[in-house]
Amino acid sequence: MALPAVRSSSPVDRWSPLFEFEDLSNQLSRMLYSAMNVAEPAWRGWSPMADLSETEDAYLVEVEVPGVKREDLTVDLTGRELRINGERKQKQREGWFRHRTRRIGRFHYSVTLPQDVEADKIDASLADGVLTVRAPKSASAKPRRITVSGG
């Protein structure tokens, strides 16, 4: 049974085949390192899973960062580019790994927001392993209805 397609003209929903190649490359890398039973090199870095959604008055970025402490995260905005950096540190364990799929080390996620935001009103919170960044749209970016005048 085919699922209905959801279509939107919102800039957040625009798709690019390059996103698919990046996801495929990340998945293949994880599978290869897992098959070789070795951890990915820490210098390589990685990008956590994330969602970008849009409401009438703000953009919402939700990034999966389980096991990462608040003090190991940074959130920066330059122009419309939102950058999130952090590190998931390896826990001290006894014994050795037989199999490992969770990523450790430094990570980076960045997204270009479709429109300008009010930088001084952006807030970020960490709860249940999810970093949530709320970026309110600037007044010029919010949709508004225009009254038609004349006869």
Short mmCIF file of N, CA and C in Angstrom, two decimals:
data_model
loop_
_atom_site.label_atom_id
_atom_site.label_comp_id
_atom_site.label_asym_id
_atom_site.label_seq_id
_atom_site.Cartn_x
_atom_site.Cartn_y
_atom_site.Cartn_z
N MET A 1 0.84 -1.17 0.00
CA MET A 1 0.00 0.00 0.00
C MET A 1 0.89 1.24 0.00
N ALA A 2 0.65 2.12 -0.91
CA ALA A 2 1.45 3.34 -1.03
C ALA A 2 0.98 4.38 -0.02
N LEU A 3 1.92 5.09 0.53
CA LEU A 3 1.58 6.16 1.46
C LEU A 3 1.40 7.45 0.68
N PRO A 4 0.49 8.32 1.11
CA PRO A 4 0.30 9.58 0.40
C PRO A 4 1.52 10.48 0.56
N ALA A 5 1.84 11.20 -0.47
CA ALA A 5 2.97 12.12 -0.43
C ALA A 5 2.52 13.43 0.20
N VAL A 6 3.35 13.97 1.05
CA VAL A 6 3.06 15.26 1.65
C VAL A 6 3.89 16.29 0.91
N ARG A 7 3.25 17.28 0.39
CA ARG A 7 3.95 18.31 -0.38
C ARG A 7 3.82 19.65 0.34
N SER A 8 4.89 20.40 0.34
CA SER A 8 4.88 21.70 0.98
C SER A 8 5.84 22.60 0.23
N SER A 9 5.55 23.87 0.21
CA SER A 9 6.46 24.81 -0.43
C SER A 9 7.38 25.47 0.59
N SER A 10 7.31 25.02 1.83
CA SER A 10 8.13 25.60 2.88
C SER A 10 9.61 25.33 2.58
N PRO A 11 10.49 26.33 2.79
CA PRO A 11 11.92 26.12 2.55
C PRO A 11 12.50 24.99 3.38
N VAL A 12 11.92 24.73 4.56
CA VAL A 12 12.43 23.66 5.42
C VAL A 12 12.25 22.30 4.75
N ASP A 13 11.21 22.15 3.95
CA ASP A 13 10.88 20.86 3.36
C ASP A 13 11.57 20.60 2.03
N ARG A 14 12.37 21.52 1.55
CA ARG A 14 13.04 21.30 0.26
C ARG A 14 14.02 20.15 0.38
N TRP A 15 14.07 19.33 -0.66
CA TRP A 15 14.89 18.12 -0.64
C TRP A 15 16.03 18.28 -1.63
N SER A 16 17.14 17.70 -1.33
CA SER A 16 18.28 17.69 -2.23
C SER A 16 18.85 16.27 -2.27
N PRO A 17 19.20 15.77 -3.45
CA PRO A 17 19.78 14.43 -3.52
C PRO A 17 21.11 14.34 -2.77
N LEU A 18 21.78 15.47 -2.57
CA LEU A 18 23.05 15.44 -1.84
C LEU A 18 22.84 15.03 -0.39
N PHE A 19 21.68 15.38 0.20
CA PHE A 19 21.38 14.94 1.56
C PHE A 19 21.34 13.42 1.62
N GLU A 20 20.76 12.80 0.59
CA GLU A 20 20.66 11.34 0.55
C GLU A 20 22.04 10.70 0.47
N PHE A 21 22.94 11.27 -0.34
CA PHE A 21 24.29 10.72 -0.46
C PHE A 21 25.05 10.84 0.86
N GLU A 22 24.88 11.95 1.56
CA GLU A 22 25.54 12.13 2.84
C GLU A 22 25.04 11.10 3.85
N ASP A 23 23.72 10.90 3.90
CA ASP A 23 23.15 9.89 4.80
C ASP A 23 23.66 8.50 4.45
N LEU A 24 23.69 8.18 3.15
CA LEU A 24 24.16 6.87 2.70
C LEU A 24 25.63 6.67 3.08
N SER A 25 26.44 7.69 2.88
CA SER A 25 27.86 7.61 3.23
C SER A 25 28.03 7.36 4.73
N ASN A 26 27.27 8.07 5.55
CA ASN A 26 27.36 7.87 7.00
C ASN A 26 26.94 6.46 7.40
N GLN A 27 25.87 5.96 6.79
CA GLN A 27 25.40 4.61 7.10
C GLN A 27 26.43 3.56 6.69
N LEU A 28 27.01 3.72 5.49
CA LEU A 28 28.02 2.76 5.03
C LEU A 28 29.25 2.77 5.93
N SER A 29 29.68 3.96 6.34
CA SER A 29 30.83 4.05 7.25
C SER A 29 30.55 3.32 8.55
N ARG A 30 29.36 3.55 9.12
CA ARG A 30 29.02 2.88 10.37
C ARG A 30 29.00 1.36 10.19
N MET A 31 28.44 0.89 9.07
CA MET A 31 28.37 -0.56 8.83
C MET A 31 29.76 -1.16 8.68
N LEU A 32 30.65 -0.47 7.94
CA LEU A 32 32.00 -1.00 7.73
C LEU A 32 32.77 -1.07 9.05
N TYR A 33 32.74 0.00 9.82
CA TYR A 33 33.45 -0.02 11.10
C TYR A 33 32.87 -1.08 12.02
N SER A 34 31.54 -1.24 12.00
CA SER A 34 30.90 -2.25 12.83
C SER A 34 31.30 -3.65 12.37
N ALA A 35 31.33 -3.89 11.05
CA ALA A 35 31.69 -5.20 10.51
C ALA A 35 33.14 -5.55 10.84
N MET A 36 34.01 -4.53 10.85
CA MET A 36 35.42 -4.76 11.18
C MET A 36 35.63 -4.85 12.69
N ASN A 37 34.54 -4.60 13.45
CA ASN A 37 34.58 -4.67 14.90
C ASN A 37 35.60 -3.70 15.51
N VAL A 38 35.68 -2.50 14.92
CA VAL A 38 36.54 -1.45 15.46
C VAL A 38 35.73 -0.17 15.60
N ALA A 39 36.17 0.68 16.49
CA ALA A 39 35.52 1.98 16.66
C ALA A 39 35.96 2.92 15.55
N GLU A 40 35.07 3.81 15.15
CA GLU A 40 35.45 4.81 14.17
C GLU A 40 36.51 5.72 14.77
N PRO A 41 37.44 6.20 13.96
CA PRO A 41 38.48 7.09 14.49
C PRO A 41 37.85 8.34 15.10
N ALA A 42 38.32 8.73 16.28
CA ALA A 42 37.74 9.90 16.96
C ALA A 42 37.98 11.17 16.16
N TRP A 43 39.08 11.26 15.40
CA TRP A 43 39.38 12.46 14.64
C TRP A 43 38.40 12.67 13.50
N ARG A 44 37.74 11.60 13.07
CA ARG A 44 36.84 11.69 11.92
C ARG A 44 35.63 12.56 12.23
N GLY A 45 35.15 12.51 13.46
CA GLY A 45 33.95 13.25 13.81
C GLY A 45 32.72 12.62 13.18
N TRP A 46 31.57 13.10 13.56
CA TRP A 46 30.33 12.54 13.05
C TRP A 46 29.22 13.55 13.26
N SER A 47 28.08 13.29 12.66
CA SER A 47 26.92 14.17 12.80
C SER A 47 25.78 13.39 13.43
N PRO A 48 25.19 13.92 14.50
CA PRO A 48 24.06 13.24 15.13
C PRO A 48 22.80 13.38 14.28
N MET A 49 21.83 12.53 14.54
CA MET A 49 20.54 12.61 13.86
C MET A 49 19.83 13.87 14.35
N ALA A 50 19.15 14.57 13.43
CA ALA A 50 18.51 15.83 13.80
C ALA A 50 17.28 16.08 12.93
N ASP A 51 16.36 16.85 13.48
CA ASP A 51 15.17 17.28 12.75
C ASP A 51 15.11 18.80 12.79
N LEU A 52 14.69 19.39 11.68
CA LEU A 52 14.43 20.82 11.60
C LEU A 52 12.97 20.98 11.24
N SER A 53 12.21 21.63 12.10
CA SER A 53 10.79 21.86 11.80
C SER A 53 10.51 23.35 11.90
N GLU A 54 9.35 23.73 11.41
CA GLU A 54 8.99 25.14 11.36
C GLU A 54 7.57 25.33 11.86
N THR A 55 7.39 26.32 12.73
CA THR A 55 6.05 26.73 13.14
C THR A 55 5.82 28.11 12.54
N GLU A 56 4.69 28.69 12.84
CA GLU A 56 4.39 30.01 12.28
C GLU A 56 5.38 31.06 12.77
N ASP A 57 5.89 30.90 13.99
CA ASP A 57 6.74 31.96 14.54
C ASP A 57 8.18 31.54 14.86
N ALA A 58 8.57 30.28 14.61
CA ALA A 58 9.92 29.86 14.97
C ALA A 58 10.37 28.63 14.18
N TYR A 59 11.69 28.41 14.20
CA TYR A 59 12.28 27.16 13.70
C TYR A 59 12.68 26.36 14.93
N LEU A 60 12.51 25.06 14.84
CA LEU A 60 12.82 24.17 15.95
C LEU A 60 13.81 23.12 15.44
N VAL A 61 14.97 23.03 16.07
CA VAL A 61 15.98 22.04 15.73
C VAL A 61 16.09 21.08 16.91
N GLU A 62 15.89 19.79 16.64
CA GLU A 62 16.00 18.77 17.68
C GLU A 62 17.10 17.80 17.28
N VAL A 63 18.11 17.67 18.14
CA VAL A 63 19.29 16.87 17.83
C VAL A 63 19.43 15.77 18.88
N GLU A 64 19.59 14.53 18.42
CA GLU A 64 19.75 13.38 19.32
C GLU A 64 21.19 13.33 19.84
N VAL A 65 21.34 13.54 21.15
CA VAL A 65 22.67 13.51 21.77
C VAL A 65 22.64 12.75 23.10
N PRO A 66 22.15 11.49 23.10
CA PRO A 66 22.10 10.75 24.36
C PRO A 66 23.50 10.55 24.94
N GLY A 67 23.60 10.70 26.25
CA GLY A 67 24.89 10.50 26.91
C GLY A 67 25.81 11.70 26.87
N VAL A 68 25.38 12.80 26.26
CA VAL A 68 26.21 14.01 26.18
C VAL A 68 25.76 14.97 27.27
N LYS A 69 26.72 15.51 28.00
CA LYS A 69 26.41 16.46 29.07
C LYS A 69 26.28 17.87 28.50
N ARG A 70 25.50 18.68 29.19
CA ARG A 70 25.25 20.06 28.76
C ARG A 70 26.55 20.84 28.57
N GLU A 71 27.50 20.63 29.47
CA GLU A 71 28.76 21.38 29.38
C GLU A 71 29.64 20.91 28.22
N ASP A 72 29.30 19.81 27.57
CA ASP A 72 30.05 19.32 26.41
C ASP A 72 29.41 19.73 25.09
N LEU A 73 28.46 20.68 25.13
CA LEU A 73 27.76 21.15 23.93
C LEU A 73 27.98 22.64 23.73
N THR A 74 28.10 23.05 22.45
CA THR A 74 28.09 24.47 22.11
C THR A 74 27.11 24.68 20.97
N VAL A 75 26.42 25.81 21.02
CA VAL A 75 25.47 26.18 19.97
C VAL A 75 25.84 27.59 19.53
N ASP A 76 26.09 27.77 18.23
CA ASP A 76 26.49 29.07 17.69
C ASP A 76 25.62 29.42 16.49
N LEU A 77 25.38 30.71 16.31
CA LEU A 77 24.65 31.20 15.15
C LEU A 77 25.48 32.27 14.49
N THR A 78 25.75 32.10 13.19
CA THR A 78 26.44 33.10 12.39
C THR A 78 25.58 33.35 11.16
N GLY A 79 25.03 34.55 11.07
CA GLY A 79 24.08 34.81 9.99
C GLY A 79 22.86 33.91 10.18
N ARG A 80 22.62 33.06 9.20
CA ARG A 80 21.51 32.10 9.31
C ARG A 80 22.01 30.68 9.58
N GLU A 81 23.32 30.51 9.72
CA GLU A 81 23.87 29.16 9.94
C GLU A 81 23.94 28.84 11.44
N LEU A 82 23.21 27.79 11.83
CA LEU A 82 23.21 27.31 13.20
C LEU A 82 24.18 26.14 13.29
N ARG A 83 25.16 26.23 14.19
CA ARG A 83 26.16 25.18 14.35
C ARG A 83 26.10 24.62 15.76
N ILE A 84 26.09 23.29 15.83
CA ILE A 84 26.08 22.60 17.12
C ILE A 84 27.30 21.68 17.14
N ASN A 85 28.13 21.85 18.16
CA ASN A 85 29.31 21.02 18.33
C ASN A 85 29.26 20.39 19.72
N GLY A 86 29.87 19.24 19.83
CA GLY A 86 29.89 18.59 21.13
C GLY A 86 30.79 17.39 21.13
N GLU A 87 30.77 16.71 22.26
CA GLU A 87 31.59 15.50 22.38
C GLU A 87 30.88 14.50 23.29
N ARG A 88 30.80 13.28 22.81
CA ARG A 88 30.32 12.18 23.64
C ARG A 88 31.57 11.45 24.12
N LYS A 89 31.80 11.51 25.41
CA LYS A 89 33.02 10.93 25.98
C LYS A 89 32.83 9.46 26.28
N GLN A 90 33.91 8.71 26.13
CA GLN A 90 33.87 7.28 26.40
C GLN A 90 33.88 7.05 27.90
N LYS A 91 33.01 6.16 28.34
CA LYS A 91 32.95 5.82 29.76
C LYS A 91 34.04 4.81 30.09
N GLN A 92 34.53 4.87 31.33
CA GLN A 92 35.48 3.87 31.78
C GLN A 92 34.75 2.55 31.96
N ARG A 93 35.29 1.50 31.37
CA ARG A 93 34.67 0.19 31.47
C ARG A 93 35.75 -0.84 31.79
N GLU A 94 35.30 -1.92 32.38
CA GLU A 94 36.20 -3.05 32.58
C GLU A 94 35.95 -4.04 31.45
N GLY A 95 36.97 -4.79 31.10
CA GLY A 95 36.81 -5.77 30.02
C GLY A 95 37.01 -5.12 28.66
N TRP A 96 36.47 -5.72 27.63
CA TRP A 96 36.63 -5.22 26.27
C TRP A 96 35.31 -5.33 25.53
N PHE A 97 35.23 -4.60 24.43
CA PHE A 97 34.02 -4.61 23.62
C PHE A 97 34.01 -5.82 22.70
N ARG A 98 32.89 -6.47 22.62
CA ARG A 98 32.68 -7.53 21.64
C ARG A 98 32.02 -6.95 20.39
N HIS A 99 31.22 -5.95 20.62
CA HIS A 99 30.51 -5.29 19.51
C HIS A 99 30.20 -3.87 19.94
N ARG A 100 30.36 -2.94 19.03
CA ARG A 100 30.11 -1.54 19.38
C ARG A 100 29.48 -0.82 18.20
N THR A 101 28.34 -0.17 18.45
CA THR A 101 27.69 0.61 17.39
C THR A 101 27.45 2.05 17.81
N ARG A 102 27.54 2.36 19.10
CA ARG A 102 27.34 3.74 19.54
C ARG A 102 28.59 4.55 19.25
N ARG A 103 28.39 5.76 18.79
CA ARG A 103 29.51 6.62 18.44
C ARG A 103 29.99 7.41 19.65
N ILE A 104 31.30 7.63 19.68
CA ILE A 104 31.90 8.48 20.71
C ILE A 104 32.77 9.50 20.01
N GLY A 105 33.23 10.48 20.76
CA GLY A 105 34.12 11.49 20.21
C GLY A 105 33.38 12.76 19.84
N ARG A 106 34.08 13.62 19.12
CA ARG A 106 33.56 14.93 18.74
C ARG A 106 32.54 14.78 17.61
N PHE A 107 31.52 15.64 17.66
CA PHE A 107 30.53 15.65 16.59
C PHE A 107 30.19 17.08 16.21
N HIS A 108 29.59 17.21 15.04
CA HIS A 108 29.25 18.52 14.49
C HIS A 108 27.95 18.40 13.70
N TYR A 109 27.08 19.35 13.89
CA TYR A 109 25.85 19.43 13.08
C TYR A 109 25.66 20.90 12.73
N SER A 110 25.36 21.17 11.47
CA SER A 110 25.05 22.54 11.10
C SER A 110 23.90 22.55 10.11
N VAL A 111 23.13 23.62 10.18
CA VAL A 111 21.99 23.78 9.29
C VAL A 111 21.85 25.27 9.00
N THR A 112 21.52 25.58 7.76
CA THR A 112 21.23 26.96 7.39
C THR A 112 19.73 27.17 7.51
N LEU A 113 19.35 28.07 8.39
CA LEU A 113 17.93 28.35 8.59
C LEU A 113 17.39 29.10 7.37
N PRO A 114 16.17 28.78 6.94
CA PRO A 114 15.63 29.36 5.71
C PRO A 114 15.47 30.88 5.73
N GLN A 115 15.23 31.46 6.90
CA GLN A 115 15.03 32.91 6.99
C GLN A 115 15.72 33.44 8.24
N ASP A 116 15.80 34.77 8.32
CA ASP A 116 16.44 35.39 9.48
C ASP A 116 15.66 35.10 10.76
N VAL A 117 16.41 35.04 11.85
CA VAL A 117 15.81 34.79 13.17
C VAL A 117 16.26 35.88 14.13
N GLU A 118 15.59 35.95 15.27
CA GLU A 118 15.97 36.90 16.32
C GLU A 118 17.03 36.24 17.18
N ALA A 119 18.30 36.51 16.87
CA ALA A 119 19.43 35.82 17.50
C ALA A 119 19.43 35.95 19.01
N ASP A 120 19.03 37.10 19.54
CA ASP A 120 19.07 37.31 20.99
C ASP A 120 17.95 36.58 21.73
N LYS A 121 17.02 35.97 21.00
CA LYS A 121 15.91 35.26 21.64
C LYS A 121 15.98 33.74 21.43
N ILE A 122 17.06 33.25 20.83
CA ILE A 122 17.23 31.81 20.63
C ILE A 122 17.47 31.15 21.99
N ASP A 123 16.83 30.01 22.22
CA ASP A 123 17.10 29.27 23.45
C ASP A 123 17.35 27.81 23.12
N ALA A 124 18.15 27.18 23.97
CA ALA A 124 18.51 25.77 23.79
C ALA A 124 18.33 25.05 25.12
N SER A 125 17.78 23.83 25.05
CA SER A 125 17.60 23.04 26.26
C SER A 125 17.94 21.58 25.96
N LEU A 126 18.39 20.88 26.98
CA LEU A 126 18.76 19.48 26.86
C LEU A 126 17.90 18.67 27.81
N ALA A 127 17.13 17.72 27.27
CA ALA A 127 16.29 16.86 28.10
C ALA A 127 16.14 15.50 27.43
N ASP A 128 16.29 14.45 28.22
CA ASP A 128 16.12 13.07 27.73
C ASP A 128 16.97 12.76 26.51
N GLY A 129 18.20 13.29 26.48
CA GLY A 129 19.12 13.00 25.38
C GLY A 129 18.83 13.73 24.09
N VAL A 130 17.95 14.74 24.13
CA VAL A 130 17.63 15.51 22.93
C VAL A 130 17.92 16.99 23.21
N LEU A 131 18.76 17.59 22.37
CA LEU A 131 19.02 19.02 22.43
C LEU A 131 17.98 19.70 21.56
N THR A 132 17.23 20.63 22.14
CA THR A 132 16.20 21.35 21.40
C THR A 132 16.60 22.82 21.33
N VAL A 133 16.71 23.33 20.10
CA VAL A 133 17.04 24.74 19.88
C VAL A 133 15.83 25.39 19.22
N ARG A 134 15.32 26.44 19.86
CA ARG A 134 14.17 27.18 19.31
C ARG A 134 14.66 28.54 18.87
N ALA A 135 14.50 28.83 17.57
CA ALA A 135 14.96 30.09 17.00
C ALA A 135 13.75 30.87 16.48
N PRO A 136 13.30 31.90 17.23
CA PRO A 136 12.15 32.68 16.78
C PRO A 136 12.45 33.42 15.47
N LYS A 137 11.49 33.41 14.57
CA LYS A 137 11.65 34.13 13.30
C LYS A 137 11.67 35.63 13.56
N SER A 138 12.40 36.35 12.74
CA SER A 138 12.38 37.81 12.85
C SER A 138 11.03 38.30 12.34
N ALA A 139 10.67 39.51 12.71
CA ALA A 139 9.36 40.06 12.31
C ALA A 139 9.21 40.07 10.79
N SER A 140 10.30 40.34 10.08
CA SER A 140 10.21 40.39 8.61
C SER A 140 10.03 39.00 8.00
N ALA A 141 10.37 37.95 8.75
CA ALA A 141 10.26 36.58 8.22
C ALA A 141 8.91 35.94 8.52
N LYS A 142 8.16 36.51 9.46
CA LYS A 142 6.87 35.92 9.82
C LYS A 142 5.84 36.18 8.73
N PRO A 143 5.00 35.19 8.44
CA PRO A 143 3.96 35.41 7.43
C PRO A 143 2.93 36.42 7.94
N ARG A 144 2.43 37.22 7.05
CA ARG A 144 1.39 38.18 7.44
C ARG A 144 0.40 38.34 6.29
N ARG A 145 -0.82 38.66 6.65
CA ARG A 145 -1.88 38.84 5.66
C ARG A 145 -1.90 40.31 5.24
N ILE A 146 -2.04 40.52 3.95
CA ILE A 146 -2.09 41.86 3.39
C ILE A 146 -3.53 42.17 3.02
N THR A 147 -4.04 43.29 3.50
CA THR A 147 -5.41 43.69 3.18
C THR A 147 -5.44 44.32 1.80
N VAL A 148 -6.38 43.88 1.01
CA VAL A 148 -6.54 44.41 -0.35
C VAL A 148 -7.45 45.64 -0.27
N SER A 149 -7.00 46.73 -0.83
CA SER A 149 -7.82 47.95 -0.80
C SER A 149 -8.32 48.27 -2.20
N GLY A 150 -9.21 49.19 -2.29
CA GLY A 150 -9.74 49.61 -3.58
C GLY A 150 -11.08 48.99 -3.86
N GLY A 151 -11.59 49.25 -5.02
CA GLY A 151 -12.95 48.84 -5.33
C GLY A 151 -13.00 47.74 -6.28
#
